[in-house]
């Protein structure tokens, strides 16, 4: 069959067109929402016969390309807040290191798997649910034309943020914030991302929208900028220590996803922020539903390989 | 000097004798041929068809078995926690199990040649895992069959017309794309009319990466850091190029 390519690291052959299409789809979402798409891509790759460790590592390699393309596209549209991105990155790296240590301890006590799965489902459920509710409320409010401002609890949160030291102006986002906020929140996302083994884009985006109060369009560009750095580091580390990066696989995904990311970035300009949030919320809840289903229903295979084959 | 000559002469005589009387002198085992003789895993590899052909005594039934060296395989076991959620919470390892095991027979089942799952189970040790070893082994076989790495079929070996006390046999193995690199044993087993099973001819089959996959594997496993940096750089360049292409195409605001 001419459309098959053999992947030496994954140790299996795949249909090039199918992998290309998967890359395109996830790239589109990435450009649209500023998420790396790892939470979608890895399960898809496992479905077509790629070992889980290779799927995750090769996906990070692919995200390097997609997020470069996406970051540049958003940069041209004036949507990347470099200052905020770098602060989140510093926080995220510290959090990531902490999270990896935490996982090591938990693995030793034998509770890692349970923690990872429940964190995943709870985070996806919480993030998706909150975004969905909030967006629906906003859309309703817009329809009624009510000009009522944010709820009392939220304004108290804003007051608290203003009282923090080291206030700076973030020009691109058009907000005034304490430097501590992105650092601490970045670290928080870093810990979670390390525990779950994902880039963390789908947590970072809501954190930027709701806790840092950045405009949605800047959120997407800034998130992609940050993901780019994370995934470069992850790719090199995985290749060096675990030999799980399949370059051929990453390359096919990459061609699909960079194209998808460009289309996504353009499309995100056409959609309203609220619409974007609504779609992302539904997507996150869908993935949560799938994970919950897998946890509750009798699995086809009770055994799974440890490490490679 | 004279002693040297004697040694050389003796060696020559010995090798001549070896040629004249092959191993298992008297009754040479029927030859076995493999097509292809070696499986090359190239860039477009998508599994391989392997033909095994040979000759066997006319009255015997024939089974052909392709297997890898027995080794250890470790797995996580999913179990129901608190009666609700399925979670990995135990591990099990199987000792002395081949990673690949393909068997076909002529009209008889693999069990008739003592090559079936019962034989594999008897060879294997199940270590760890709180569950029932038989059930765990069943799950192991289920995974392997799902991957196409264990295939046991009753038919598959075609027998030709008897000719001078012998008849030809042939069978086709479908090696899946995920067949690991390595050296495999292709063995034949003959079941005589009285029910006795004896081993027949056997050959080795090599499965090896060639060309681009071989190059990439060697880079990935021997120079991991360089490979990782290159992979990241190519991805970066790919992203840059697409981005530039799109800019050139217009439509940027």
XYZ file of C-alpha atoms in Angstrom:
562
model
C 0.000 0.000 0.000
C 1.615 3.237 -1.145
C 0.146 5.372 1.639
C 1.879 3.498 4.396
C 5.059 4.572 6.121
C 7.042 2.636 8.669
C 7.835 4.464 11.926
C 11.109 3.113 13.309
C 10.759 4.361 16.888
C 7.086 3.501 17.234
C 7.910 0.148 15.590
C 4.734 0.117 13.519
C 3.468 1.363 10.189
C 0.758 3.972 9.775
C -1.440 5.416 7.043
C 0.154 8.745 6.115
C -3.140 10.373 5.102
C -4.798 9.501 8.386
C -1.922 10.891 10.471
C -1.865 14.001 8.275
C -5.599 14.549 8.837
C -5.210 14.071 12.593
C -2.416 16.655 12.590
C -4.579 19.081 10.642
C -7.511 18.745 13.021
C -5.452 19.203 16.174
C -3.501 22.078 14.552
C -6.766 23.825 13.785
C -7.822 23.582 17.425
C -4.381 24.715 18.506
C -4.495 27.854 16.359
C -8.065 28.506 17.385
C -7.735 28.110 21.138
C -4.034 28.303 21.953
C -3.915 24.781 23.324
C -1.196 22.349 22.327
C -3.780 19.674 21.719
C -1.810 16.959 23.504
C -4.896 15.960 25.460
C -6.552 15.088 22.138
C -3.658 13.913 19.983
C -2.124 11.352 22.321
C -5.329 9.262 22.639
C -5.841 9.462 18.860
C -2.319 8.169 18.194
C -2.747 5.314 20.667
C -5.900 4.372 18.778
C -3.955 3.867 15.519
C -1.408 1.571 17.205
C 1.347 3.864 18.484
C 2.731 2.911 21.934
C 1.531 5.496 24.533
C 5.020 6.749 25.511
C 6.004 7.265 21.865
C 2.665 8.938 21.134
C 3.121 11.524 23.907
C 6.787 12.303 23.130
C 6.325 12.543 19.354
C 3.340 14.780 19.920
C 5.514 17.248 21.874
C 7.911 17.273 18.926
C 5.022 18.048 16.601
C 3.684 20.797 18.890
C 7.050 22.602 18.538
C 6.276 23.113 14.847
C 2.580 23.854 15.237
C 3.125 26.383 18.018
C 5.941 28.120 16.084
C 3.577 28.553 13.174
C 0.709 29.568 15.473
C 2.805 31.975 17.554
C 4.076 33.760 14.447
C 0.588 34.013 12.979
C -0.712 35.491 16.233
C 2.323 37.734 16.595
C 1.528 39.313 13.235
C -1.989 39.938 14.474
C -0.530 41.608 17.570
C -1.786 38.869 19.892
C 1.332 37.796 21.810
C 2.099 39.318 25.230
C 5.783 38.360 25.523
C 6.203 39.840 28.987
C 3.312 37.845 30.407
C 4.385 34.765 28.482
C 7.907 34.819 29.886
C 6.679 35.278 33.469
C 4.259 32.371 33.096
C 7.065 30.335 31.601
C 9.378 30.947 34.563
C 6.590 30.019 36.978
C 5.636 27.020 34.849
C 9.180 25.665 34.772
C 9.491 25.873 38.561
C 6.107 24.209 38.932
C 7.082 21.524 36.433
C 10.213 20.611 38.370
C 8.169 20.447 41.576
C 5.500 18.317 39.893
C 8.037 15.800 38.569
C 9.444 15.334 42.075
C 5.937 14.917 43.441
C 5.186 12.216 40.880
C 8.401 10.383 41.794
C 7.368 10.242 45.448
C 3.866 9.127 44.527
C 5.164 6.416 42.200
C 7.219 5.082 45.084
C 4.097 4.851 47.229
C 2.135 3.323 44.345
C -0.595 5.965 44.160
C 0.567 7.821 41.041
C -1.838 6.343 38.545
C -4.892 7.044 40.656
C -3.787 10.634 41.276
C -3.036 11.276 37.590
C -6.383 9.950 36.414
C -8.469 11.728 39.025
C -6.578 15.014 38.583
C -7.218 14.763 34.882
C -10.929 14.131 35.156
C -11.468 16.708 37.923
C -9.454 19.430 36.160
C -11.128 18.826 32.803
C -14.546 18.715 34.452
C -13.957 21.826 36.535
C -12.387 23.884 33.749
C -14.860 22.790 31.093
C -17.876 23.160 33.370
C -16.892 26.610 34.612
C -16.154 27.905 31.121
C -19.409 26.550 29.781
C -21.539 28.078 32.552
C -19.752 31.410 32.435
C -19.991 31.671 28.662
C -23.666 30.792 28.607
C -24.303 33.439 31.256
C -22.408 36.043 29.262
C -24.176 35.206 26.036
C -27.555 35.487 27.784
C -26.617 38.787 29.337
C -25.599 40.108 25.910
C -28.927 39.089 24.476
C -30.912 40.813 27.194
C -28.759 43.872 26.781
C -28.296 44.197 30.532
C -25.345 46.323 31.473
C -24.837 44.813 34.909
C -21.222 44.491 35.938
C -19.420 41.508 37.376
C -20.684 39.842 40.536
C -19.571 40.982 43.982
C -17.270 38.047 44.601
C -15.371 38.786 41.440
C -14.832 42.442 42.284
C -13.413 41.374 45.647
C -10.963 39.174 43.737
C -10.022 42.199 41.609
C -9.462 44.293 44.738
C -7.222 41.622 46.207
C -5.188 41.452 42.989
C -4.707 45.222 43.088
C -3.361 45.116 46.643
C -0.493 42.749 45.721
C 3.011 44.273 45.468
C 5.083 44.651 42.249
C 2.241 45.972 40.080
C 3.228 46.288 36.404
C 1.499 47.261 33.217
C 1.121 44.589 30.546
C 0.815 46.602 27.384
C -0.335 43.947 24.914
C -3.001 42.625 27.245
C -3.917 46.117 28.410
C -3.989 45.160 32.080
C -2.343 46.176 35.348
C -1.162 43.220 37.443
C 1.282 42.140 40.123
C 4.258 40.218 38.719
C 3.549 37.598 41.374
C 0.251 36.564 39.756
C 1.639 35.061 36.526
C 4.550 33.535 38.434
C 2.364 31.765 40.997
C -0.339 30.750 38.548
C 2.292 29.587 36.058
C 3.801 27.390 38.766
C 0.357 26.022 39.628
C -0.267 25.011 36.008
C 3.297 23.623 35.814
C 2.679 21.281 38.757
C -0.576 20.024 37.247
C 0.934 19.646 33.773
C 3.838 17.600 35.151
C 1.479 15.362 37.118
C -0.754 14.774 34.119
C 2.107 14.574 31.617
C 0.620 17.180 29.289
C 1.628 20.648 28.081
C -1.088 22.224 30.187
C -2.479 24.541 27.505
C -6.042 23.602 28.299
C -5.558 24.697 31.946
C -3.348 27.673 31.123
C -5.896 29.229 28.756
C -8.713 29.358 31.347
C -6.225 30.576 33.998
C -5.239 33.484 31.746
C -8.830 34.301 30.886
C -10.372 34.066 34.339
C -7.576 34.668 36.837
C -5.303 37.040 34.913
C -8.256 38.647 33.110
C -6.462 38.842 29.775
C -8.465 39.364 26.568
C -9.189 36.051 24.814
C -7.310 36.870 21.609
C -4.116 37.755 23.451
C -4.534 34.651 25.608
C -4.367 32.365 22.589
C -1.193 33.907 21.120
C 0.574 34.113 24.482
C -0.330 30.534 25.379
C 1.098 29.268 22.096
C 4.310 31.226 22.647
C 4.703 29.570 26.015
C 3.834 26.077 24.791
C 6.535 26.404 22.114
C 9.244 26.675 24.767
C 7.873 23.908 26.944
C 7.672 21.479 24.038
C 11.213 22.171 22.784
C 12.509 21.201 26.237
C 10.235 18.147 26.493
C 11.227 16.886 23.015
C 14.957 17.070 23.706
C 14.599 15.509 27.179
C 12.397 12.655 25.947
C 14.738 11.916 23.031
C 17.754 11.874 25.315
C 16.467 9.856 28.244
C 13.617 7.691 26.941
C 14.232 7.425 23.162
C 10.517 7.820 22.559
C 10.447 10.615 19.943
C 9.453 9.235 16.540
C 10.614 11.899 14.147
C 8.794 10.532 11.095
C 5.518 10.471 12.977
C 6.138 13.996 14.281
C 6.968 15.234 10.792
C 3.734 13.957 9.223
C 1.703 15.371 12.110
C 3.647 18.607 11.813
C 2.839 19.207 8.161
C -0.836 18.700 8.959
C -0.853 20.729 12.128
C 1.123 23.759 10.926
C -1.364 24.157 8.083
C -4.213 23.639 10.540
C -2.743 26.165 12.979
C -2.614 28.874 10.301
C -6.223 28.284 9.376
C -7.128 28.224 13.084
C -5.423 31.553 13.788
C -7.279 33.231 10.917
C -10.562 31.647 11.979
C -10.113 32.759 15.580
C -10.184 36.367 14.357
C -13.570 35.768 12.747
C -15.143 34.180 15.827
C -16.019 36.122 18.968
C -14.206 35.461 22.225
C -17.383 34.056 23.787
C -17.913 31.661 20.897
C -14.318 30.465 21.159
C -14.727 29.818 24.887
C -17.965 27.962 24.298
C -16.423 25.609 21.740
C -13.336 25.005 23.877
C -15.516 24.298 26.921
C -17.520 21.694 25.000
C -14.321 20.090 23.718
C -12.792 19.873 27.190
C -15.999 18.351 28.594
C -16.090 15.851 25.732
C -12.574 14.639 26.524
C -13.492 14.430 30.217
C -16.546 12.372 29.353
C -14.401 9.949 27.361
C -11.917 9.585 30.230
C -14.674 9.043 32.770
C -16.240 6.447 30.476
C -12.900 4.597 30.253
C -12.603 4.592 34.030
C -16.092 3.199 34.596
C -16.549 0.677 31.785
C -14.913 -2.762 31.714
C -11.735 -2.327 29.620
C -11.138 -4.515 26.545
C -7.614 -5.271 27.710
C -6.889 -5.684 31.411
C -3.133 -5.664 30.829
C -0.958 -2.899 29.396
C 2.726 -2.985 28.477
C 5.182 -1.475 30.927
C 7.597 0.790 29.046
C 8.287 -0.133 25.436
C 7.787 -3.514 23.824
C 57.491 -28.388 9.989
C 56.395 -31.952 9.564
C 54.003 -31.600 12.476
C 52.438 -28.531 10.823
C 51.799 -30.473 7.636
C 50.192 -33.262 9.561
C 47.806 -30.855 11.289
C 46.821 -29.217 7.998
C 46.222 -32.640 6.434
C 44.124 -33.767 9.367
C 42.045 -30.565 9.227
C 41.481 -31.025 5.497
C 40.385 -34.622 5.963
C 38.039 -33.590 8.772
C 36.319 -30.893 6.727
C 35.943 -33.318 3.809
C 34.318 -35.811 6.147
C 31.952 -33.109 7.406
C 30.888 -32.322 3.856
C 30.331 -35.959 2.979
C 28.293 -36.781 6.095
C 26.061 -33.855 7.075
C 24.878 -33.430 10.650
C 22.450 -36.119 11.785
C 24.142 -38.500 9.371
C 22.041 -41.082 7.623
C 18.604 -39.441 7.473
C 19.006 -35.797 6.397
C 15.979 -33.671 7.435
C 13.915 -32.433 4.471
C 14.949 -28.954 3.359
C 12.910 -25.873 4.260
C 12.824 -22.722 2.200
C 11.712 -19.245 3.224
C 10.516 -16.553 0.824
C 11.837 -13.981 1.409
C 14.886 -15.418 3.169
C 15.120 -12.247 5.236
C 12.530 -9.618 6.141
C 13.786 -6.100 5.468
C 12.034 -3.321 7.359
C 12.347 -0.365 4.995
C 10.653 3.047 4.993
C 7.507 1.664 3.314
C 7.294 -1.550 5.366
C 3.726 -2.472 6.206
C 4.064 -6.030 7.422
C 5.345 -8.875 5.259
C 4.128 -12.081 3.636
C 6.406 -14.987 4.437
C 6.102 -18.227 2.449
C 7.458 -21.353 4.081
C 7.933 -24.311 1.720
C 9.340 -27.778 2.243
C 8.915 -31.522 1.897
C 7.675 -34.023 4.444
C 6.944 -37.787 4.535
C 3.755 -38.388 2.561
C 1.772 -39.924 5.418
C 2.602 -37.211 7.995
C 0.614 -34.154 8.974
C 2.668 -30.951 9.126
C 2.679 -27.900 11.404
C 4.858 -24.820 10.926
C 5.759 -22.584 13.844
C 7.426 -19.171 13.672
C 8.526 -17.910 17.079
C 10.998 -15.634 18.802
C 13.251 -16.558 21.718
C 11.267 -16.899 24.965
C 11.759 -13.826 27.152
C 10.177 -11.807 29.933
C 7.212 -9.509 29.374
C 5.907 -7.131 32.049
C 2.473 -5.568 32.247
C 0.317 -3.363 34.430
C -2.952 -4.899 35.514
C -6.186 -2.939 35.602
C -8.468 -3.731 38.481
C -11.732 -2.381 39.804
C -11.125 -0.105 42.781
C -13.930 0.239 45.353
C -16.181 -1.528 42.899
C -16.401 1.548 40.673
C -13.333 2.677 38.736
C -10.883 0.703 36.616
C -7.317 1.558 37.529
C -3.822 0.184 36.990
C -2.783 -0.937 40.411
C -0.707 -4.068 40.118
C 1.954 -5.501 37.833
C 2.595 -8.972 36.473
C 5.479 -10.451 34.522
C 5.425 -13.508 32.314
C 8.671 -15.469 32.091
C 9.680 -17.599 29.094
C 7.094 -16.293 26.652
C 7.914 -15.568 22.998
C 7.090 -12.037 21.832
C 5.991 -13.464 18.492
C 4.309 -16.864 18.031
C 2.681 -17.881 14.753
C 1.498 -21.457 14.167
C -0.304 -23.111 11.272
C -1.143 -26.758 10.746
C -2.351 -29.021 7.952
C -5.962 -29.833 8.867
C -4.935 -30.451 12.492
C -5.062 -27.886 15.280
C -1.876 -26.525 16.919
C -2.883 -28.500 20.021
C -2.619 -31.718 18.029
C 1.071 -30.969 17.592
C 1.400 -29.837 21.190
C 2.045 -26.300 19.934
C -1.144 -24.626 21.181
C -1.787 -22.230 24.017
C -1.576 -25.076 26.519
C 2.027 -25.648 25.457
C 2.847 -21.933 25.792
C 1.211 -21.832 29.213
C 3.220 -24.860 30.352
C 6.445 -23.137 29.283
C 5.599 -19.832 30.960
C 5.847 -18.688 34.570
C 3.479 -16.031 35.853
C 5.111 -13.867 38.498
C 3.404 -11.230 40.623
C -0.185 -10.167 40.140
C -2.712 -11.084 42.786
C -5.222 -12.504 40.349
C -5.606 -16.006 38.996
C -2.497 -16.881 36.883
C -4.576 -18.704 34.256
C -6.815 -15.673 33.817
C -3.795 -13.342 33.630
C -2.172 -15.562 31.013
C -5.438 -15.482 29.070
C -5.333 -11.672 29.134
C -1.710 -11.761 27.946
C -2.662 -13.934 24.967
C -5.591 -11.617 24.226
C -3.238 -8.612 23.930
C -0.777 -10.554 21.757
C -3.529 -11.819 19.460
C -4.912 -8.287 19.225
C -1.513 -7.088 18.012
C -1.284 -9.929 15.499
C 1.895 -11.173 17.186
C 0.239 -14.436 18.264
C -1.606 -16.255 15.512
C -2.733 -19.858 15.919
C -4.748 -21.405 13.124
C -5.951 -24.913 12.395
C -5.458 -24.774 8.642
C -2.971 -22.849 6.603
C -0.480 -25.554 5.671
C -1.260 -26.901 2.190
C -0.024 -30.379 1.321
C 0.905 -31.364 -2.228
C 0.476 -34.726 -4.001
C 2.626 -37.581 -2.623
C 5.654 -38.351 -4.771
C 8.182 -41.027 -3.907
C 7.148 -41.212 -0.272
C 7.354 -37.454 0.195
C 5.028 -34.563 -0.462
C 5.495 -30.830 -0.584
C 3.909 -28.468 1.892
C 3.635 -24.709 1.974
C 2.096 -22.039 4.154
C 1.834 -18.259 4.273
C 2.551 -16.239 7.408
C 1.299 -12.662 7.587
C 3.864 -10.816 9.677
C 2.273 -7.683 11.163
C 3.980 -4.276 10.728
C 4.831 -4.197 14.439
C 6.926 -7.380 14.280
C 10.067 -6.574 16.348
C 13.527 -6.781 14.796
C 15.448 -9.915 15.626
C 16.128 -13.518 14.715
C 13.167 -15.901 14.580
C 13.026 -19.682 14.459
C 10.856 -21.251 11.777
C 10.338 -24.876 12.791
C 8.291 -27.686 11.329
C 6.678 -30.522 13.246
C 5.507 -33.817 11.773
C 2.701 -35.895 13.154
C 3.103 -39.498 12.140
C 0.093 -41.781 11.559
C 0.668 -43.429 14.948
C 0.227 -40.013 16.601
C 3.880 -39.420 17.413
C 5.052 -35.803 16.887
C 8.655 -35.315 15.772
C 10.498 -32.108 14.933
C 11.230 -31.619 11.216
C 13.437 -29.133 9.406
C 13.966 -25.663 10.806
C 15.505 -22.397 9.696
C 16.239 -18.973 11.036
C 14.507 -15.855 9.829
C 16.045 -12.447 10.343
C 13.890 -9.336 10.602
C 16.023 -6.247 10.260
C 15.582 -2.541 9.671
C 17.355 -1.260 6.545
C 17.837 2.108 4.886
C 16.233 5.172 6.417
C 14.520 3.470 9.400
C 17.836 1.835 10.356
C 19.646 5.161 10.124
C 17.035 6.946 12.200
C 16.917 4.213 14.863
C 20.659 4.228 15.267
C 20.669 8.017 15.644
C 17.783 7.944 18.130
C 19.253 5.206 20.317
C 22.966 6.018 20.086
C 22.896 9.819 19.922
C 19.674 10.677 21.743
C 20.563 14.261 22.601
C 21.608 15.152 19.055
C 18.530 13.412 17.669
C 16.283 15.367 20.060
C 17.852 18.707 19.183
C 17.629 17.958 15.459
C 13.988 16.876 15.810
C 13.124 20.104 17.648
C 15.028 22.245 15.125
C 13.370 20.636 12.107
C 9.971 21.138 13.727
C 10.837 24.797 14.409
C 11.972 25.274 10.808
C 8.809 23.560 9.564
C 6.674 25.950 11.584
C 8.631 28.959 10.322
C 8.361 27.891 6.699
C 4.602 27.317 6.813
C 4.161 30.590 8.596
C 6.159 32.403 5.930
C 4.280 30.660 3.121
C 0.994 31.818 4.579
C 2.238 35.369 4.983
C 3.321 35.443 1.345
C -0.124 34.215 0.350
C -1.608 37.405 1.774
C -4.604 37.601 4.051
C -2.687 38.713 7.125
C -4.231 41.714 8.765
